[in-house]
mmCIF file with all atom_site columns, C-alpha atoms in Angstrom:
data_model
loop_
_atom_site.group_PDB
_atom_site.id
_atom_site.type_symbol
_atom_site.label_atom_id
_atom_site.label_alt_id
_atom_site.label_comp_id
_atom_site.label_asym_id
_atom_site.label_entity_id
_atom_site.label_seq_id
_atom_site.pdbx_PDB_ins_code
_atom_site.Cartn_x
_atom_site.Cartn_y
_atom_site.Cartn_z
_atom_site.occupancy
_atom_site.B_iso_or_equiv
_atom_site.pdbx_formal_charge
_atom_site.auth_seq_id
_atom_site.auth_comp_id
_atom_site.auth_asym_id
_atom_site.auth_atom_id
_atom_site.pdbx_PDB_model_num
ATOM 1   C CA . MET A 1 1   ? 41.822 315.871 40.816 1.00 34.00 ? 171 MET A CA 1
ATOM 2   C CA . SER A 1 2   ? 40.579 314.605 37.472 1.00 36.00 ? 172 SER A CA 1
ATOM 3   C CA . GLN A 1 3   ? 39.200 311.109 36.980 1.00 39.00 ? 173 GLN A CA 1
ATOM 4   C CA . LYS A 1 4   ? 42.240 310.238 34.836 1.00 41.00 ? 174 LYS A CA 1
ATOM 5   C CA . SER A 1 5   ? 44.698 310.824 37.702 1.00 38.00 ? 175 SER A CA 1
ATOM 6   C CA . SER A 1 6   ? 46.806 307.789 38.613 1.00 42.00 ? 176 SER A CA 1
ATOM 7   C CA . ILE A 1 7   ? 48.462 306.805 41.864 1.00 41.00 ? 177 ILE A CA 1
ATOM 8   C CA . PHE A 1 8   ? 51.689 308.292 40.501 1.00 45.00 ? 178 PHE A CA 1
ATOM 9   C CA . ASP A 1 9   ? 50.036 311.710 40.522 1.00 45.00 ? 179 ASP A CA 1
ATOM 10  C CA . MET A 1 10  ? 48.646 311.167 44.004 1.00 36.00 ? 180 MET A CA 1
ATOM 11  C CA . ILE A 1 11  ? 51.728 309.821 45.772 1.00 36.00 ? 181 ILE A CA 1
ATOM 12  C CA . GLY A 1 12  ? 54.603 310.816 43.493 1.00 43.00 ? 182 GLY A CA 1
ATOM 13  C CA . PRO A 1 13  ? 56.865 308.670 41.351 1.00 41.00 ? 183 PRO A CA 1
ATOM 14  C CA . VAL A 1 14  ? 57.939 306.076 43.942 1.00 43.00 ? 184 VAL A CA 1
ATOM 15  C CA . MET A 1 15  ? 56.349 302.657 43.468 1.00 43.00 ? 185 MET A CA 1
ATOM 16  C CA . ILE A 1 16  ? 54.345 302.512 46.668 1.00 40.00 ? 186 ILE A CA 1
ATOM 17  C CA . GLY A 1 17  ? 50.651 302.979 47.042 1.00 40.00 ? 187 GLY A CA 1
ATOM 18  C CA . PRO A 1 18  ? 47.258 301.321 47.399 1.00 39.00 ? 188 PRO A CA 1
ATOM 19  C CA . SER A 1 19  ? 47.811 298.587 44.792 1.00 53.00 ? 189 SER A CA 1
ATOM 20  C CA . SER A 1 20  ? 51.289 297.153 44.341 1.00 58.00 ? 190 SER A CA 1
ATOM 21  C CA . SER A 1 21  ? 49.760 294.412 42.179 1.00 53.00 ? 191 SER A CA 1
ATOM 22  C CA . HIS A 1 22  ? 48.875 297.104 39.623 1.00 64.00 ? 192 HIS A CA 1
ATOM 23  C CA . THR A 1 23  ? 52.222 298.885 39.807 1.00 85.00 ? 193 THR A CA 1
ATOM 24  C CA . ALA A 1 24  ? 55.318 297.124 41.185 1.00 90.00 ? 194 ALA A CA 1
ATOM 25  C CA . GLY A 1 25  ? 54.151 293.711 39.980 1.00 92.00 ? 195 GLY A CA 1
ATOM 26  C CA . VAL A 1 26  ? 53.516 295.052 36.492 1.00 94.00 ? 196 VAL A CA 1
ATOM 27  C CA . VAL A 1 27  ? 56.997 296.603 36.301 1.00 94.00 ? 197 VAL A CA 1
ATOM 28  C CA . LYS A 1 28  ? 58.543 293.257 37.272 1.00 94.00 ? 198 LYS A CA 1
ATOM 29  C CA . ILE A 1 29  ? 56.571 291.339 34.646 1.00 96.00 ? 199 ILE A CA 1
ATOM 30  C CA . ALA A 1 30  ? 57.630 293.780 31.935 1.00 97.00 ? 200 ALA A CA 1
ATOM 31  C CA . ARG A 1 31  ? 61.263 293.623 33.056 1.00 96.00 ? 201 ARG A CA 1
ATOM 32  C CA . VAL A 1 32  ? 61.193 289.876 32.413 1.00 96.00 ? 202 VAL A CA 1
ATOM 33  C CA . ALA A 1 33  ? 60.104 290.583 28.829 1.00 97.00 ? 203 ALA A CA 1
ATOM 34  C CA . HIS A 1 34  ? 62.966 293.108 28.596 1.00 96.00 ? 204 HIS A CA 1
ATOM 35  C CA . SER A 1 35  ? 65.373 290.356 29.720 1.00 95.00 ? 205 SER A CA 1
ATOM 36  C CA . PHE A 1 36  ? 63.990 287.816 27.258 1.00 96.00 ? 206 PHE A CA 1
ATOM 37  C CA . LEU A 1 37  ? 64.718 290.257 24.435 1.00 96.00 ? 207 LEU A CA 1
ATOM 38  C CA . GLY A 1 38  ? 68.112 291.266 25.775 1.00 94.00 ? 208 GLY A CA 1
ATOM 39  C CA . GLY A 1 39  ? 67.109 294.927 25.927 1.00 95.00 ? 209 GLY A CA 1
ATOM 40  C CA . GLN A 1 40  ? 64.423 297.473 25.138 1.00 96.00 ? 210 GLN A CA 1
ATOM 41  C CA . PRO A 1 41  ? 61.910 296.288 22.531 1.00 97.00 ? 211 PRO A CA 1
ATOM 42  C CA . GLU A 1 42  ? 61.160 298.236 19.379 1.00 97.00 ? 212 GLU A CA 1
ATOM 43  C CA . SER A 1 43  ? 57.454 297.494 19.509 1.00 97.00 ? 213 SER A CA 1
ATOM 44  C CA . ALA A 1 44  ? 55.100 295.998 22.070 1.00 98.00 ? 214 ALA A CA 1
ATOM 45  C CA . THR A 1 45  ? 51.436 295.122 22.373 1.00 98.00 ? 215 THR A CA 1
ATOM 46  C CA . ILE A 1 46  ? 50.179 294.812 25.932 1.00 97.00 ? 216 ILE A CA 1
ATOM 47  C CA . THR A 1 47  ? 46.831 293.181 26.718 1.00 97.00 ? 217 THR A CA 1
ATOM 48  C CA . PHE A 1 48  ? 45.334 293.775 30.163 1.00 94.00 ? 218 PHE A CA 1
ATOM 49  C CA . TYR A 1 49  ? 42.839 291.223 31.475 1.00 92.00 ? 219 TYR A CA 1
ATOM 50  C CA . ASN A 1 50  ? 40.073 291.300 34.077 1.00 89.00 ? 220 ASN A CA 1
ATOM 51  C CA . SER A 1 51  ? 40.686 293.885 36.830 1.00 85.00 ? 221 SER A CA 1
ATOM 52  C CA . PHE A 1 52  ? 43.711 295.217 34.950 1.00 86.00 ? 222 PHE A CA 1
ATOM 53  C CA . ALA A 1 53  ? 41.490 295.873 31.941 1.00 85.00 ? 223 ALA A CA 1
ATOM 54  C CA . ARG A 1 54  ? 39.220 298.105 34.017 1.00 87.00 ? 224 ARG A CA 1
ATOM 55  C CA . THR A 1 55  ? 41.840 300.010 36.000 1.00 84.00 ? 225 THR A CA 1
ATOM 56  C CA . TYR A 1 56  ? 45.156 300.044 34.129 1.00 86.00 ? 226 TYR A CA 1
ATOM 57  C CA . GLU A 1 57  ? 45.016 303.765 33.338 1.00 85.00 ? 227 GLU A CA 1
ATOM 58  C CA . GLY A 1 58  ? 43.789 304.987 36.723 1.00 85.00 ? 228 GLY A CA 1
ATOM 59  C CA . HIS A 1 59  ? 46.229 302.827 38.693 1.00 85.00 ? 229 HIS A CA 1
ATOM 60  C CA . GLY A 1 60  ? 49.198 303.613 36.472 1.00 89.00 ? 230 GLY A CA 1
ATOM 61  C CA . SER A 1 61  ? 49.648 300.075 35.129 1.00 91.00 ? 231 SER A CA 1
ATOM 62  C CA . ASP A 1 62  ? 50.147 301.507 31.636 1.00 94.00 ? 232 ASP A CA 1
ATOM 63  C CA . ARG A 1 63  ? 53.141 303.555 32.834 1.00 94.00 ? 233 ARG A CA 1
ATOM 64  C CA . ALA A 1 64  ? 54.400 300.648 34.935 1.00 94.00 ? 234 ALA A CA 1
ATOM 65  C CA . VAL A 1 65  ? 54.468 298.154 32.058 1.00 96.00 ? 235 VAL A CA 1
ATOM 66  C CA . ILE A 1 66  ? 56.201 300.571 29.704 1.00 97.00 ? 236 ILE A CA 1
ATOM 67  C CA . GLY A 1 67  ? 58.693 301.472 32.427 1.00 96.00 ? 237 GLY A CA 1
ATOM 68  C CA . GLY A 1 68  ? 59.528 297.805 32.839 1.00 96.00 ? 238 GLY A CA 1
ATOM 69  C CA . LEU A 1 69  ? 59.977 297.370 29.096 1.00 97.00 ? 239 LEU A CA 1
ATOM 70  C CA . LEU A 1 70  ? 62.388 300.310 29.188 1.00 97.00 ? 240 LEU A CA 1
ATOM 71  C CA . GLY A 1 71  ? 64.351 298.437 31.864 1.00 94.00 ? 241 GLY A CA 1
ATOM 72  C CA . TYR A 1 72  ? 63.394 300.569 34.869 1.00 94.00 ? 242 TYR A CA 1
ATOM 73  C CA . ASP A 1 73  ? 63.401 299.184 38.413 1.00 90.00 ? 243 ASP A CA 1
ATOM 74  C CA . THR A 1 74  ? 60.237 299.331 40.498 1.00 89.00 ? 244 THR A CA 1
ATOM 75  C CA . ASP A 1 75  ? 61.407 302.433 42.405 1.00 87.00 ? 245 ASP A CA 1
ATOM 76  C CA . ASP A 1 76  ? 62.667 304.382 39.378 1.00 91.00 ? 246 ASP A CA 1
ATOM 77  C CA . ALA A 1 77  ? 61.263 307.931 39.353 1.00 89.00 ? 247 ALA A CA 1
ATOM 78  C CA . ARG A 1 78  ? 61.222 307.901 35.548 1.00 93.00 ? 248 ARG A CA 1
ATOM 79  C CA . ILE A 1 79  ? 58.210 305.548 35.549 1.00 92.00 ? 249 ILE A CA 1
ATOM 80  C CA . LYS A 1 80  ? 55.950 308.559 36.046 1.00 91.00 ? 250 LYS A CA 1
ATOM 81  C CA . ASN A 1 81  ? 56.852 309.739 32.526 1.00 94.00 ? 251 ASN A CA 1
ATOM 82  C CA . ALA A 1 82  ? 57.476 306.320 30.954 1.00 95.00 ? 252 ALA A CA 1
ATOM 83  C CA . LEU A 1 83  ? 54.923 306.744 28.162 1.00 95.00 ? 253 LEU A CA 1
ATOM 84  C CA . GLN A 1 84  ? 56.517 309.962 26.950 1.00 96.00 ? 254 GLN A CA 1
ATOM 85  C CA . GLN A 1 85  ? 60.028 308.534 27.325 1.00 95.00 ? 255 GLN A CA 1
ATOM 86  C CA . ALA A 1 86  ? 59.101 305.461 25.282 1.00 96.00 ? 256 ALA A CA 1
ATOM 87  C CA . GLU A 1 87  ? 57.963 307.679 22.421 1.00 94.00 ? 257 GLU A CA 1
ATOM 88  C CA . LYS A 1 88  ? 61.260 309.579 22.565 1.00 95.00 ? 258 LYS A CA 1
ATOM 89  C CA . GLU A 1 89  ? 63.227 306.326 22.438 1.00 93.00 ? 259 GLU A CA 1
ATOM 90  C CA . GLY A 1 90  ? 61.250 304.901 19.527 1.00 94.00 ? 260 GLY A CA 1
ATOM 91  C CA . LEU A 1 91  ? 59.332 302.225 21.400 1.00 96.00 ? 261 LEU A CA 1
ATOM 92  C CA . GLU A 1 92  ? 55.967 301.759 19.699 1.00 97.00 ? 262 GLU A CA 1
ATOM 93  C CA . PHE A 1 93  ? 53.366 300.448 22.121 1.00 97.00 ? 263 PHE A CA 1
ATOM 94  C CA . PHE A 1 94  ? 49.716 299.503 21.933 1.00 96.00 ? 264 PHE A CA 1
ATOM 95  C CA . PHE A 1 95  ? 47.272 298.701 24.736 1.00 96.00 ? 265 PHE A CA 1
ATOM 96  C CA . LYS A 1 96  ? 44.372 296.270 24.574 1.00 94.00 ? 266 LYS A CA 1
ATOM 97  C CA . SER A 1 97  ? 41.912 295.228 27.263 1.00 91.00 ? 267 SER A CA 1
ATOM 98  C CA . VAL A 1 98  ? 39.849 292.082 27.821 1.00 89.00 ? 268 VAL A CA 1
ATOM 99  C CA . GLY A 1 99  ? 37.504 292.522 30.735 1.00 80.00 ? 269 GLY A CA 1
ATOM 100 C CA . ASN A 1 100 ? 36.086 289.025 31.212 1.00 83.00 ? 270 ASN A CA 1
ATOM 101 C CA . ALA A 1 101 ? 38.664 286.252 30.910 1.00 79.00 ? 271 ALA A CA 1
ATOM 102 C CA . SER A 1 102 ? 37.293 283.807 33.474 1.00 77.00 ? 272 SER A CA 1
ATOM 103 C CA . THR A 1 103 ? 40.097 281.255 33.133 1.00 81.00 ? 273 THR A CA 1
ATOM 104 C CA . MET A 1 104 ? 42.795 283.822 33.938 1.00 83.00 ? 274 MET A CA 1
ATOM 105 C CA . HIS A 1 105 ? 44.040 285.292 37.214 1.00 86.00 ? 275 HIS A CA 1
ATOM 106 C CA . PRO A 1 106 ? 42.289 288.608 38.018 1.00 86.00 ? 276 PRO A CA 1
ATOM 107 C CA . ASN A 1 107 ? 45.526 290.575 37.499 1.00 90.00 ? 277 ASN A CA 1
ATOM 108 C CA . THR A 1 108 ? 46.908 289.213 34.234 1.00 93.00 ? 278 THR A CA 1
ATOM 109 C CA . LEU A 1 109 ? 48.686 290.875 31.347 1.00 95.00 ? 279 LEU A CA 1
ATOM 110 C CA . LYS A 1 110 ? 50.132 289.564 28.101 1.00 97.00 ? 280 LYS A CA 1
ATOM 111 C CA . ILE A 1 111 ? 53.143 291.144 26.419 1.00 98.00 ? 281 ILE A CA 1
ATOM 112 C CA . GLN A 1 112 ? 53.954 290.588 22.752 1.00 98.00 ? 282 GLN A CA 1
ATOM 113 C CA . ALA A 1 113 ? 57.159 292.411 21.869 1.00 98.00 ? 283 ALA A CA 1
ATOM 114 C CA . THR A 1 114 ? 59.909 292.440 19.264 1.00 98.00 ? 284 THR A CA 1
ATOM 115 C CA . ARG A 1 115 ? 63.525 293.589 19.153 1.00 97.00 ? 285 ARG A CA 1
ATOM 116 C CA . GLY A 1 116 ? 65.296 293.057 15.874 1.00 96.00 ? 286 GLY A CA 1
ATOM 117 C CA . ASP A 1 117 ? 64.939 289.382 14.962 1.00 96.00 ? 287 ASP A CA 1
ATOM 118 C CA . LEU A 1 118 ? 63.849 288.455 18.480 1.00 95.00 ? 288 LEU A CA 1
ATOM 119 C CA . SER A 1 119 ? 60.263 288.213 19.646 1.00 96.00 ? 289 SER A CA 1
ATOM 120 C CA . VAL A 1 120 ? 58.540 287.261 22.861 1.00 97.00 ? 290 VAL A CA 1
ATOM 121 C CA . GLU A 1 121 ? 54.985 286.452 23.835 1.00 97.00 ? 291 GLU A CA 1
ATOM 122 C CA . MET A 1 122 ? 54.518 285.974 27.558 1.00 97.00 ? 292 MET A CA 1
ATOM 123 C CA . THR A 1 123 ? 51.759 286.103 30.134 1.00 97.00 ? 293 THR A CA 1
ATOM 124 C CA . GLY A 1 124 ? 52.334 287.343 33.663 1.00 96.00 ? 294 GLY A CA 1
ATOM 125 C CA . GLU A 1 125 ? 50.197 287.377 36.778 1.00 95.00 ? 295 GLU A CA 1
ATOM 126 C CA . SER A 1 126 ? 50.577 290.006 39.509 1.00 92.00 ? 296 SER A CA 1
ATOM 127 C CA . LEU A 1 127 ? 49.777 288.262 42.793 1.00 91.00 ? 297 LEU A CA 1
ATOM 128 C CA . GLY A 1 128 ? 50.024 291.218 45.175 1.00 86.00 ? 298 GLY A CA 1
ATOM 129 C CA . GLY A 1 129 ? 52.782 292.781 47.225 1.00 84.00 ? 299 GLY A CA 1
ATOM 130 C CA . GLY A 1 130 ? 55.043 292.930 44.187 1.00 85.00 ? 300 GLY A CA 1
ATOM 131 C CA . VAL A 1 131 ? 54.988 289.129 43.819 1.00 91.00 ? 301 VAL A CA 1
ATOM 132 C CA . ILE A 1 132 ? 54.548 287.851 40.252 1.00 95.00 ? 302 ILE A CA 1
ATOM 133 C CA . ASN A 1 133 ? 54.204 284.619 38.309 1.00 96.00 ? 303 ASN A CA 1
ATOM 134 C CA . ILE A 1 134 ? 55.336 284.310 34.710 1.00 97.00 ? 304 ILE A CA 1
ATOM 135 C CA . ALA A 1 135 ? 52.684 281.871 33.554 1.00 97.00 ? 305 ALA A CA 1
ATOM 136 C CA . ASN A 1 136 ? 53.575 281.330 29.882 1.00 96.00 ? 306 ASN A CA 1
ATOM 137 C CA . TYR A 1 137 ? 56.513 282.029 27.597 1.00 96.00 ? 307 TYR A CA 1
ATOM 138 C CA . ASN A 1 138 ? 56.415 281.558 23.807 1.00 96.00 ? 308 ASN A CA 1
ATOM 139 C CA . GLY A 1 139 ? 53.906 278.730 24.005 1.00 93.00 ? 309 GLY A CA 1
ATOM 140 C CA . PHE A 1 140 ? 55.469 276.962 27.004 1.00 96.00 ? 310 PHE A CA 1
ATOM 141 C CA . ARG A 1 141 ? 53.965 276.794 30.476 1.00 95.00 ? 311 ARG A CA 1
ATOM 142 C CA . ALA A 1 142 ? 56.525 278.611 32.621 1.00 96.00 ? 312 ALA A CA 1
ATOM 143 C CA . ASP A 1 143 ? 55.412 279.282 36.225 1.00 95.00 ? 313 ASP A CA 1
ATOM 144 C CA . PHE A 1 144 ? 58.417 281.067 37.682 1.00 96.00 ? 314 PHE A CA 1
ATOM 145 C CA . SER A 1 145 ? 58.501 284.063 39.997 1.00 94.00 ? 315 SER A CA 1
ATOM 146 C CA . ALA A 1 146 ? 61.589 286.011 38.799 1.00 92.00 ? 316 ALA A CA 1
ATOM 147 C CA . SER A 1 147 ? 62.361 286.499 42.496 1.00 92.00 ? 317 SER A CA 1
ATOM 148 C CA . MET A 1 148 ? 65.705 284.736 42.025 1.00 94.00 ? 318 MET A CA 1
ATOM 149 C CA . ASN A 1 149 ? 68.272 284.380 39.271 1.00 95.00 ? 319 ASN A CA 1
ATOM 150 C CA . THR A 1 150 ? 66.517 282.423 36.541 1.00 97.00 ? 320 THR A CA 1
ATOM 151 C CA . LEU A 1 151 ? 67.742 280.287 33.656 1.00 97.00 ? 321 LEU A CA 1
ATOM 152 C CA . VAL A 1 152 ? 65.456 279.575 30.717 1.00 97.00 ? 322 VAL A CA 1
ATOM 153 C CA . ILE A 1 153 ? 66.812 276.771 28.554 1.00 97.00 ? 323 ILE A CA 1
ATOM 154 C CA . LYS A 1 154 ? 65.115 275.698 25.339 1.00 96.00 ? 324 LYS A CA 1
ATOM 155 C CA . ALA A 1 155 ? 66.382 272.303 24.217 1.00 95.00 ? 325 ALA A CA 1
ATOM 156 C CA . GLN A 1 156 ? 65.510 269.021 22.541 1.00 92.00 ? 326 GLN A CA 1
ATOM 157 C CA . ASP A 1 157 ? 63.651 266.644 24.818 1.00 91.00 ? 327 ASP A CA 1
ATOM 158 C CA . VAL A 1 158 ? 66.453 264.072 25.071 1.00 89.00 ? 328 VAL A CA 1
ATOM 159 C CA . LYS A 1 159 ? 66.955 261.484 27.789 1.00 90.00 ? 329 LYS A CA 1
ATOM 160 C CA . GLY A 1 160 ? 68.965 262.706 30.749 1.00 92.00 ? 330 GLY A CA 1
ATOM 161 C CA . SER A 1 161 ? 68.879 266.368 29.733 1.00 92.00 ? 331 SER A CA 1
ATOM 162 C CA . ILE A 1 162 ? 67.383 267.590 33.012 1.00 93.00 ? 332 ILE A CA 1
ATOM 163 C CA . ALA A 1 163 ? 69.880 265.665 35.125 1.00 95.00 ? 333 ALA A CA 1
ATOM 164 C CA . PHE A 1 164 ? 72.776 266.781 32.919 1.00 96.00 ? 334 PHE A CA 1
ATOM 165 C CA . ILE A 1 165 ? 71.916 270.483 33.188 1.00 96.00 ? 335 ILE A CA 1
ATOM 166 C CA . ALA A 1 166 ? 71.407 270.139 36.949 1.00 96.00 ? 336 ALA A CA 1
ATOM 167 C CA . GLN A 1 167 ? 74.853 268.566 37.229 1.00 96.00 ? 337 GLN A CA 1
ATOM 168 C CA . VAL A 1 168 ? 76.474 271.351 35.195 1.00 96.00 ? 338 VAL A CA 1
ATOM 169 C CA . LEU A 1 169 ? 74.924 273.936 37.505 1.00 96.00 ? 339 LEU A CA 1
ATOM 170 C CA . ALA A 1 170 ? 76.017 271.973 40.568 1.00 95.00 ? 340 ALA A CA 1
ATOM 171 C CA . GLN A 1 171 ? 79.602 272.003 39.302 1.00 94.00 ? 341 GLN A CA 1
ATOM 172 C CA . ASP A 1 172 ? 79.290 275.793 39.122 1.00 93.00 ? 342 ASP A CA 1
ATOM 173 C CA . GLY A 1 173 ? 78.195 275.863 42.760 1.00 94.00 ? 343 GLY A CA 1
ATOM 174 C CA . CYS A 1 174 ? 74.611 276.797 41.867 1.00 94.00 ? 344 CYS A CA 1
ATOM 175 C CA . ASN A 1 175 ? 71.797 275.479 44.042 1.00 94.00 ? 345 ASN A CA 1
ATOM 176 C CA . ILE A 1 176 ? 68.498 274.970 42.204 1.00 96.00 ? 346 ILE A CA 1
ATOM 177 C CA . ALA A 1 177 ? 65.547 276.352 44.157 1.00 95.00 ? 347 ALA A CA 1
ATOM 178 C CA . THR A 1 178 ? 62.765 275.529 41.693 1.00 95.00 ? 348 THR A CA 1
ATOM 179 C CA . MET A 1 179 ? 62.551 273.937 38.256 1.00 95.00 ? 349 MET A CA 1
ATOM 180 C CA . ASN A 1 180 ? 59.647 273.635 35.849 1.00 95.00 ? 350 ASN A CA 1
ATOM 181 C CA . VAL A 1 181 ? 59.901 271.756 32.569 1.00 95.00 ? 351 VAL A CA 1
ATOM 182 C CA . SER A 1 182 ? 57.404 272.212 29.758 1.00 95.00 ? 352 SER A CA 1
ATOM 183 C CA . ARG A 1 183 ? 57.527 270.403 26.435 1.00 88.00 ? 353 ARG A CA 1
ATOM 184 C CA . LYS A 1 184 ? 55.619 270.373 23.170 1.00 80.00 ? 354 LYS A CA 1
ATOM 185 C CA . GLY A 1 185 ? 55.583 266.570 23.121 1.00 74.00 ? 355 GLY A CA 1
ATOM 186 C CA . LYS A 1 186 ? 57.711 263.484 23.638 1.00 77.00 ? 356 LYS A CA 1
ATOM 187 C CA . ASN A 1 187 ? 61.141 263.912 21.998 1.00 74.00 ? 357 ASN A CA 1
ATOM 188 C CA . ASP A 1 188 ? 60.049 267.365 20.808 1.00 82.00 ? 358 ASP A CA 1
ATOM 189 C CA . MET A 1 189 ? 61.170 270.810 21.989 1.00 91.00 ? 359 MET A CA 1
ATOM 190 C CA . ALA A 1 190 ? 61.219 271.409 25.741 1.00 95.00 ? 360 ALA A CA 1
ATOM 191 C CA . CYS A 1 191 ? 61.830 274.445 27.894 1.00 96.00 ? 361 CYS A CA 1
ATOM 192 C CA . GLN A 1 192 ? 63.341 274.414 31.380 1.00 96.00 ? 362 GLN A CA 1
ATOM 193 C CA . PHE A 1 193 ? 62.692 277.279 33.792 1.00 97.00 ? 363 PHE A CA 1
ATOM 194 C CA . ILE A 1 194 ? 65.249 277.067 36.603 1.00 97.00 ? 364 ILE A CA 1
ATOM 195 C CA . GLU A 1 195 ? 65.385 279.430 39.583 1.00 97.00 ? 365 GLU A CA 1
ATOM 196 C CA . ILE A 1 196 ? 68.778 279.514 41.310 1.00 96.00 ? 366 ILE A CA 1
ATOM 197 C CA . ASP A 1 197 ? 69.982 280.883 44.637 1.00 92.00 ? 367 ASP A CA 1
ATOM 198 C CA . SER A 1 198 ? 73.228 282.305 43.241 1.00 91.00 ? 368 SER A CA 1
ATOM 199 C CA . GLU A 1 199 ? 74.565 283.834 40.046 1.00 93.00 ? 369 GLU A CA 1
ATOM 200 C CA . VAL A 1 200 ? 75.611 281.690 37.097 1.00 94.00 ? 370 VAL A CA 1
ATOM 201 C CA . ALA A 1 201 ? 79.165 282.080 35.827 1.00 94.00 ? 371 ALA A CA 1
ATOM 202 C CA . PRO A 1 202 ? 79.507 283.356 32.226 1.00 95.00 ? 372 PRO A CA 1
ATOM 203 C CA . ILE A 1 203 ? 81.630 280.323 31.305 1.00 96.00 ? 373 ILE A CA 1
ATOM 204 C CA . THR A 1 204 ? 78.802 278.015 32.420 1.00 96.00 ? 374 THR A CA 1
ATOM 205 C CA . LEU A 1 205 ? 76.324 279.875 30.231 1.00 96.00 ? 375 LEU A CA 1
ATOM 206 C CA . LYS A 1 206 ? 78.702 279.655 27.263 1.00 96.00 ? 376 LYS A CA 1
ATOM 207 C CA . TYR A 1 207 ? 79.168 275.923 27.802 1.00 97.00 ? 377 TYR A CA 1
ATOM 208 C CA . LEU A 1 208 ? 75.421 275.294 27.829 1.00 96.00 ? 378 LEU A CA 1
ATOM 209 C CA . GLN A 1 209 ? 74.945 277.453 24.726 1.00 95.00 ? 379 GLN A CA 1
ATOM 210 C CA . HIS A 1 210 ? 77.658 275.420 22.956 1.00 95.00 ? 380 HIS A CA 1
ATOM 211 C CA . LEU A 1 211 ? 75.802 272.096 23.276 1.00 95.00 ? 381 LEU A CA 1
ATOM 212 C CA . GLU A 1 212 ? 74.159 271.035 19.997 1.00 93.00 ? 382 GLU A CA 1
ATOM 213 C CA . TRP A 1 213 ? 70.901 269.851 21.555 1.00 94.00 ? 383 TRP A CA 1
ATOM 214 C CA . ILE A 1 214 ? 70.397 273.147 23.417 1.00 96.00 ? 384 ILE A CA 1
ATOM 215 C CA . HIS A 1 215 ? 68.797 275.787 21.190 1.00 95.00 ? 385 HIS A CA 1
ATOM 216 C CA . ASP A 1 216 ? 68.658 278.805 23.469 1.00 95.00 ? 386 ASP A CA 1
ATOM 217 C CA . VAL A 1 217 ? 69.892 279.866 26.916 1.00 96.00 ? 387 VAL A CA 1
ATOM 218 C CA . ILE A 1 218 ? 68.479 283.011 28.532 1.00 96.00 ? 388 ILE A CA 1
ATOM 219 C CA . TYR A 1 219 ? 69.754 284.214 31.875 1.00 95.00 ? 389 TYR A CA 1
ATOM 220 C CA . ILE A 1 220 ? 67.515 286.556 33.870 1.00 93.00 ? 390 ILE A CA 1
ATOM 221 C CA . PRO A 1 221 ? 69.406 287.970 36.874 1.00 89.00 ? 391 PRO A CA 1
ATOM 222 C CA . TYR A 1 222 ? 67.313 288.958 39.852 1.00 86.00 ? 392 TYR A CA 1
ATOM 223 C CA . SER A 1 223 ? 66.343 292.609 40.088 1.00 76.00 ? 393 SER A CA 1
ATOM 224 C CA . LYS A 1 224 ? 64.133 294.393 42.601 1.00 69.00 ? 394 LYS A CA 1
#
């Protein structure tokens, strides 16, 4: 077996193996970027940090991140050939590595991707066992796990906005599990990251999008 062999070559295409943090977790992080863009990006730059920077080829993290950007689930057999498939589908991708980022989690990657007029820059941490944390999103501190249905709402930092959105979701029968709010400054732009136990009705999403002080509503349904 050559030194370049990855765990996909050793155990087959299913996402199980000696390091789920380098495989399943990476797929999940990239799928969040896919959701932020509303589909497959046209171009992406992926930066691997710390242990990822040293092992992303051998552990198959390069295939995993591209598979996630293509919208694959963690157990999708196509991940094994994700790099080749991305080239066929016109996804331009570039890999970078930073081996000594002491302020970052050992298993961190940053995705900068574009799709039409949309762009995303996000940082994700793979915590092990397929568990992830989306640490940053387009300049906002995020800290959500994507282990539930998630709403990302970018809005003006107006009084009562958090309580109002919580009430709208309650009227839809949605129970909020976690919420993190990050803002640029007082009365400036803010971003709410809300994890919910149940699905959000399309009419609720449309209502929130209709409000003048809300600039963007992104719904990320849970996926394995």
